[in-house]
Amino acid sequence: MKSTWAGSPWLAVLLLVFACSAPTQTLPKNAAADLGGTAWQLVKFSGSDNTTLTPDDRTKYTIAFETGGRVSARIDCNRGIGTWKSSGPNQLQFSRLGLTRAMCPPGSLHDHIVKHWEFVRSYMIKNDYLFLSLMADGGIYEFEPIAASKPGASRSPIPSREAATTR
């Protein structure tokens, strides 16, 4: 008796198992293309407990992504630098932010933002707004593009020494 796999129900089962277990490949969205070279200012923070915090002046809360993975930020009366990385589509993680240590005035969102900085885990750009989500549904920061920055070009929220001396 000759055994052949052709026409056998086992062949159909094996093909079905193989087809279902084969990994599908999709190209991840390129965060460097989305975020690198962009600069944003804070519109609001929406907490998971329905709290909404808005800055007194949006220009005092800015973030700029460099294409090489560096990030610079202005958080009210302080400025900082760090790094950012994306390990997959819409994923985002910041390093610890090296900050100046000025004491900001009452009502500042400084402490709130600094506390959340390392808990950012994802981002989304929708209608030209950047949304940064905290892990465990901790809240969402909403940013708008800085008006003076050109598409695809970064305007650092940290003024250069030359700009600071000419003011």
PDB file of C-alpha atoms in Angstrom:
ATOM      1  CA  MET A   1       0.000   0.000   0.000  1.00  0.00           C
ATOM      2  CA  LYS A   2       1.438   3.267  -1.114  1.00  0.00           C
ATOM      3  CA  SER A   3       0.966   6.268   1.184  1.00  0.00           C
ATOM      4  CA  THR A   4       0.841   9.707  -0.323  1.00  0.00           C
ATOM      5  CA  TRP A   5       0.220  13.080   1.252  1.00  0.00           C
ATOM      6  CA  ALA A   6      -1.476  14.415  -1.853  1.00  0.00           C
ATOM      7  CA  GLY A   7      -5.199  14.255  -1.362  1.00  0.00           C
ATOM      8  CA  SER A   8      -4.781  13.497   2.327  1.00  0.00           C
ATOM      9  CA  PRO A   9      -6.713  15.492   4.923  1.00  0.00           C
ATOM     10  CA  TRP A  10      -3.430  15.761   6.880  1.00  0.00           C
ATOM     11  CA  LEU A  11      -1.906  17.842   4.115  1.00  0.00           C
ATOM     12  CA  ALA A  12      -4.758  20.341   4.354  1.00  0.00           C
ATOM     13  CA  VAL A  13      -4.393  20.510   8.139  1.00  0.00           C
ATOM     14  CA  LEU A  14      -0.625  21.042   7.929  1.00  0.00           C
ATOM     15  CA  LEU A  15      -0.987  23.765   5.320  1.00  0.00           C
ATOM     16  CA  LEU A  16      -3.641  25.511   7.416  1.00  0.00           C
ATOM     17  CA  VAL A  17      -1.487  25.371  10.566  1.00  0.00           C
ATOM     18  CA  PHE A  18       1.552  26.653   8.673  1.00  0.00           C
ATOM     19  CA  ALA A  19      -0.398  29.504   7.070  1.00  0.00           C
ATOM     20  CA  CYS A  20      -1.858  30.609  10.401  1.00  0.00           C
ATOM     21  CA  SER A  21       1.468  30.474  12.202  1.00  0.00           C
ATOM     22  CA  ALA A  22       3.535  32.271   9.563  1.00  0.00           C
ATOM     23  CA  PRO A  23       4.514  35.734  10.802  1.00  0.00           C
ATOM     24  CA  THR A  24       3.090  38.620   8.881  1.00  0.00           C
ATOM     25  CA  GLN A  25       5.433  41.455   8.116  1.00  0.00           C
ATOM     26  CA  THR A  26       4.327  45.033   8.177  1.00  0.00           C
ATOM     27  CA  LEU A  27       6.665  47.950   7.998  1.00  0.00           C
ATOM     28  CA  PRO A  28       6.594  49.952  11.229  1.00  0.00           C
ATOM     29  CA  LYS A  29       5.739  53.610  11.016  1.00  0.00           C
ATOM     30  CA  ASN A  30       8.936  55.615  11.139  1.00  0.00           C
ATOM     31  CA  ALA A  31       8.904  57.776  14.260  1.00  0.00           C
ATOM     32  CA  ALA A  32      12.031  59.604  13.121  1.00  0.00           C
ATOM     33  CA  ALA A  33      10.099  60.768  10.059  1.00  0.00           C
ATOM     34  CA  ASP A  34       7.070  61.721  12.190  1.00  0.00           C
ATOM     35  CA  LEU A  35       8.823  63.445  15.091  1.00  0.00           C
ATOM     36  CA  GLY A  36      12.417  64.153  14.106  1.00  0.00           C
ATOM     37  CA  GLY A  37      12.905  67.812  13.255  1.00  0.00           C
ATOM     38  CA  THR A  38       9.625  68.975  14.805  1.00  0.00           C
ATOM     39  CA  ALA A  39       8.876  71.413  17.628  1.00  0.00           C
ATOM     40  CA  TRP A  40       5.670  71.669  19.669  1.00  0.00           C
ATOM     41  CA  GLN A  41       4.080  73.725  22.427  1.00  0.00           C
ATOM     42  CA  LEU A  42       1.688  72.487  25.106  1.00  0.00           C
ATOM     43  CA  VAL A  43      -2.047  73.010  24.664  1.00  0.00           C
ATOM     44  CA  LYS A  44      -3.326  70.997  27.632  1.00  0.00           C
ATOM     45  CA  PHE A  45      -3.049  67.914  29.805  1.00  0.00           C
ATOM     46  CA  SER A  46      -6.096  65.675  30.149  1.00  0.00           C
ATOM     47  CA  GLY A  47      -5.913  63.321  33.113  1.00  0.00           C
ATOM     48  CA  SER A  48      -7.638  59.977  33.391  1.00  0.00           C
ATOM     49  CA  ASP A  49      -9.591  61.412  36.332  1.00  0.00           C
ATOM     50  CA  ASN A  50     -11.167  64.040  33.989  1.00  0.00           C
ATOM     51  CA  THR A  51      -8.874  66.837  35.166  1.00  0.00           C
ATOM     52  CA  THR A  52      -7.685  69.281  32.537  1.00  0.00           C
ATOM     53  CA  LEU A  53      -4.648  71.472  33.046  1.00  0.00           C
ATOM     54  CA  THR A  54      -3.794  74.285  30.644  1.00  0.00           C
ATOM     55  CA  PRO A  55      -0.649  76.430  30.641  1.00  0.00           C
ATOM     56  CA  ASP A  56      -0.860  80.154  31.318  1.00  0.00           C
ATOM     57  CA  ASP A  57       1.444  80.667  28.319  1.00  0.00           C
ATOM     58  CA  ARG A  58       1.895  77.877  25.742  1.00  0.00           C
ATOM     59  CA  THR A  59       5.287  79.203  24.661  1.00  0.00           C
ATOM     60  CA  LYS A  60       6.704  78.372  28.112  1.00  0.00           C
ATOM     61  CA  TYR A  61       6.068  74.643  27.574  1.00  0.00           C
ATOM     62  CA  THR A  62       7.789  73.421  24.430  1.00  0.00           C
ATOM     63  CA  ILE A  63       9.433  70.277  23.140  1.00  0.00           C
ATOM     64  CA  ALA A  64      11.714  69.819  20.123  1.00  0.00           C
ATOM     65  CA  PHE A  65      12.647  66.440  18.645  1.00  0.00           C
ATOM     66  CA  GLU A  66      15.940  66.170  16.787  1.00  0.00           C
ATOM     67  CA  THR A  67      16.312  63.523  14.082  1.00  0.00           C
ATOM     68  CA  GLY A  68      19.268  61.954  15.919  1.00  0.00           C
ATOM     69  CA  GLY A  69      17.213  61.041  18.988  1.00  0.00           C
ATOM     70  CA  ARG A  70      17.925  64.108  21.128  1.00  0.00           C
ATOM     71  CA  VAL A  71      15.109  66.131  22.630  1.00  0.00           C
ATOM     72  CA  SER A  72      15.126  69.601  24.141  1.00  0.00           C
ATOM     73  CA  ALA A  73      12.387  71.075  26.250  1.00  0.00           C
ATOM     74  CA  ARG A  74      11.308  74.234  27.965  1.00  0.00           C
ATOM     75  CA  ILE A  75       9.167  73.512  30.996  1.00  0.00           C
ATOM     76  CA  ASP A  76       8.093  76.919  32.293  1.00  0.00           C
ATOM     77  CA  CYS A  77      11.144  78.476  33.943  1.00  0.00           C
ATOM     78  CA  ASN A  78      13.482  75.550  33.266  1.00  0.00           C
ATOM     79  CA  ARG A  79      15.128  74.103  30.208  1.00  0.00           C
ATOM     80  CA  GLY A  80      16.319  70.587  29.631  1.00  0.00           C
ATOM     81  CA  ILE A  81      17.808  68.077  27.259  1.00  0.00           C
ATOM     82  CA  GLY A  82      17.538  64.328  26.939  1.00  0.00           C
ATOM     83  CA  THR A  83      16.909  61.611  24.406  1.00  0.00           C
ATOM     84  CA  TRP A  84      13.904  59.968  22.808  1.00  0.00           C
ATOM     85  CA  LYS A  85      13.425  56.638  21.076  1.00  0.00           C
ATOM     86  CA  SER A  86      10.694  54.688  19.375  1.00  0.00           C
ATOM     87  CA  SER A  87      10.819  50.892  19.363  1.00  0.00           C
ATOM     88  CA  GLY A  88       7.712  50.454  17.214  1.00  0.00           C
ATOM     89  CA  PRO A  89       4.767  52.173  15.552  1.00  0.00           C
ATOM     90  CA  ASN A  90       3.559  55.096  17.678  1.00  0.00           C
ATOM     91  CA  GLN A  91       5.729  54.045  20.606  1.00  0.00           C
ATOM     92  CA  LEU A  92       7.745  56.711  22.374  1.00  0.00           C
ATOM     93  CA  GLN A  93      10.024  56.768  25.355  1.00  0.00           C
ATOM     94  CA  PHE A  94      12.069  59.587  26.869  1.00  0.00           C
ATOM     95  CA  SER A  95      15.256  59.330  28.911  1.00  0.00           C
ATOM     96  CA  ARG A  96      15.587  61.197  32.149  1.00  0.00           C
ATOM     97  CA  LEU A  97      15.596  64.909  31.371  1.00  0.00           C
ATOM     98  CA  GLY A  98      18.606  66.965  32.440  1.00  0.00           C
ATOM     99  CA  LEU A  99      17.001  70.200  33.710  1.00  0.00           C
ATOM    100  CA  THR A 100      18.051  73.563  35.023  1.00  0.00           C
ATOM    101  CA  ARG A 101      16.881  74.040  38.607  1.00  0.00           C
ATOM    102  CA  ALA A 102      15.074  77.367  38.783  1.00  0.00           C
ATOM    103  CA  MET A 103      12.070  77.593  41.087  1.00  0.00           C
ATOM    104  CA  CYS A 104       8.984  78.234  38.975  1.00  0.00           C
ATOM    105  CA  PRO A 105       6.130  80.472  40.165  1.00  0.00           C
ATOM    106  CA  PRO A 106       2.936  79.155  41.772  1.00  0.00           C
ATOM    107  CA  GLY A 107       0.501  77.714  39.232  1.00  0.00           C
ATOM    108  CA  SER A 108       3.300  76.348  37.063  1.00  0.00           C
ATOM    109  CA  LEU A 109       2.839  72.971  35.367  1.00  0.00           C
ATOM    110  CA  HIS A 110       6.577  72.306  35.784  1.00  0.00           C
ATOM    111  CA  ASP A 111       6.394  69.719  38.578  1.00  0.00           C
ATOM    112  CA  HIS A 112       3.464  67.944  36.933  1.00  0.00           C
ATOM    113  CA  ILE A 113       5.247  67.551  33.589  1.00  0.00           C
ATOM    114  CA  VAL A 114       8.602  66.571  35.100  1.00  0.00           C
ATOM    115  CA  LYS A 115       6.872  63.901  37.211  1.00  0.00           C
ATOM    116  CA  HIS A 116       5.227  62.414  34.086  1.00  0.00           C
ATOM    117  CA  TRP A 117       8.161  62.787  31.655  1.00  0.00           C
ATOM    118  CA  GLU A 118       9.544  59.255  31.948  1.00  0.00           C
ATOM    119  CA  PHE A 119       6.069  57.681  31.850  1.00  0.00           C
ATOM    120  CA  VAL A 120       5.293  58.731  28.266  1.00  0.00           C
ATOM    121  CA  ARG A 121       4.880  55.532  26.250  1.00  0.00           C
ATOM    122  CA  SER A 122       3.124  56.405  23.000  1.00  0.00           C
ATOM    123  CA  TYR A 123       2.339  59.217  20.636  1.00  0.00           C
ATOM    124  CA  MET A 124      -0.116  60.048  17.907  1.00  0.00           C
ATOM    125  CA  ILE A 125      -0.235  62.906  15.422  1.00  0.00           C
ATOM    126  CA  LYS A 126      -3.785  63.798  14.499  1.00  0.00           C
ATOM    127  CA  ASN A 127      -4.938  66.927  12.647  1.00  0.00           C
ATOM    128  CA  ASP A 128      -1.413  68.357  13.031  1.00  0.00           C
ATOM    129  CA  TYR A 129      -1.535  68.005  16.829  1.00  0.00           C
ATOM    130  CA  LEU A 130       0.813  65.771  18.822  1.00  0.00           C
ATOM    131  CA  PHE A 131      -0.672  63.642  21.597  1.00  0.00           C
ATOM    132  CA  LEU A 132       1.674  62.034  24.145  1.00  0.00           C
ATOM    133  CA  SER A 133       0.070  59.281  26.216  1.00  0.00           C
ATOM    134  CA  LEU A 134       1.248  58.181  29.630  1.00  0.00           C
ATOM    135  CA  MET A 135       1.488  54.526  30.577  1.00  0.00           C
ATOM    136  CA  ALA A 136      -1.472  52.866  32.350  1.00  0.00           C
ATOM    137  CA  ASP A 137      -3.917  55.435  30.964  1.00  0.00           C
ATOM    138  CA  GLY A 138      -2.383  58.091  33.194  1.00  0.00           C
ATOM    139  CA  GLY A 139      -3.358  60.941  30.874  1.00  0.00           C
ATOM    140  CA  ILE A 140      -2.608  62.644  27.585  1.00  0.00           C
ATOM    141  CA  TYR A 141      -0.555  65.728  26.788  1.00  0.00           C
ATOM    142  CA  GLU A 142      -1.749  67.638  23.724  1.00  0.00           C
ATOM    143  CA  PHE A 143       0.722  69.796  21.780  1.00  0.00           C
ATOM    144  CA  GLU A 144       0.367  72.058  18.754  1.00  0.00           C
ATOM    145  CA  PRO A 145       3.144  72.790  16.275  1.00  0.00           C
ATOM    146  CA  ILE A 146       5.198  75.866  17.031  1.00  0.00           C
ATOM    147  CA  ALA A 147       3.963  78.418  14.505  1.00  0.00           C
ATOM    148  CA  ALA A 148       7.409  79.719  13.593  1.00  0.00           C
ATOM    149  CA  SER A 149       8.858  76.315  12.800  1.00  0.00           C
ATOM    150  CA  LYS A 150       8.894  75.177   9.220  1.00  0.00           C
ATOM    151  CA  PRO A 151       7.537  71.721   8.387  1.00  0.00           C
ATOM    152  CA  GLY A 152      10.357  69.241   8.800  1.00  0.00           C
ATOM    153  CA  ALA A 153      12.620  71.747  10.584  1.00  0.00           C
ATOM    154  CA  SER A 154      13.231  72.004  14.284  1.00  0.00           C
ATOM    155  CA  ARG A 155      13.206  75.200  16.288  1.00  0.00           C
ATOM    156  CA  SER A 156      14.809  74.483  19.590  1.00  0.00           C
ATOM    157  CA  PRO A 157      12.970  75.763  22.652  1.00  0.00           C
ATOM    158  CA  ILE A 158      16.367  76.429  24.186  1.00  0.00           C
ATOM    159  CA  PRO A 159      17.588  79.799  22.929  1.00  0.00           C
ATOM    160  CA  SER A 160      21.182  80.015  21.790  1.00  0.00           C
ATOM    161  CA  ARG A 161      23.622  82.200  23.695  1.00  0.00           C
ATOM    162  CA  GLU A 162      23.721  84.537  20.744  1.00  0.00           C
ATOM    163  CA  ALA A 163      19.928  84.946  20.763  1.00  0.00           C
ATOM    164  CA  ALA A 164      19.910  85.408  24.538  1.00  0.00           C
ATOM    165  CA  THR A 165      22.452  88.228  24.401  1.00  0.00           C
ATOM    166  CA  THR A 166      20.639  90.117  21.648  1.00  0.00           C
ATOM    167  CA  ARG A 167      17.363  90.348  23.503  1.00  0.00           C
TER     168      ARG A 167
END
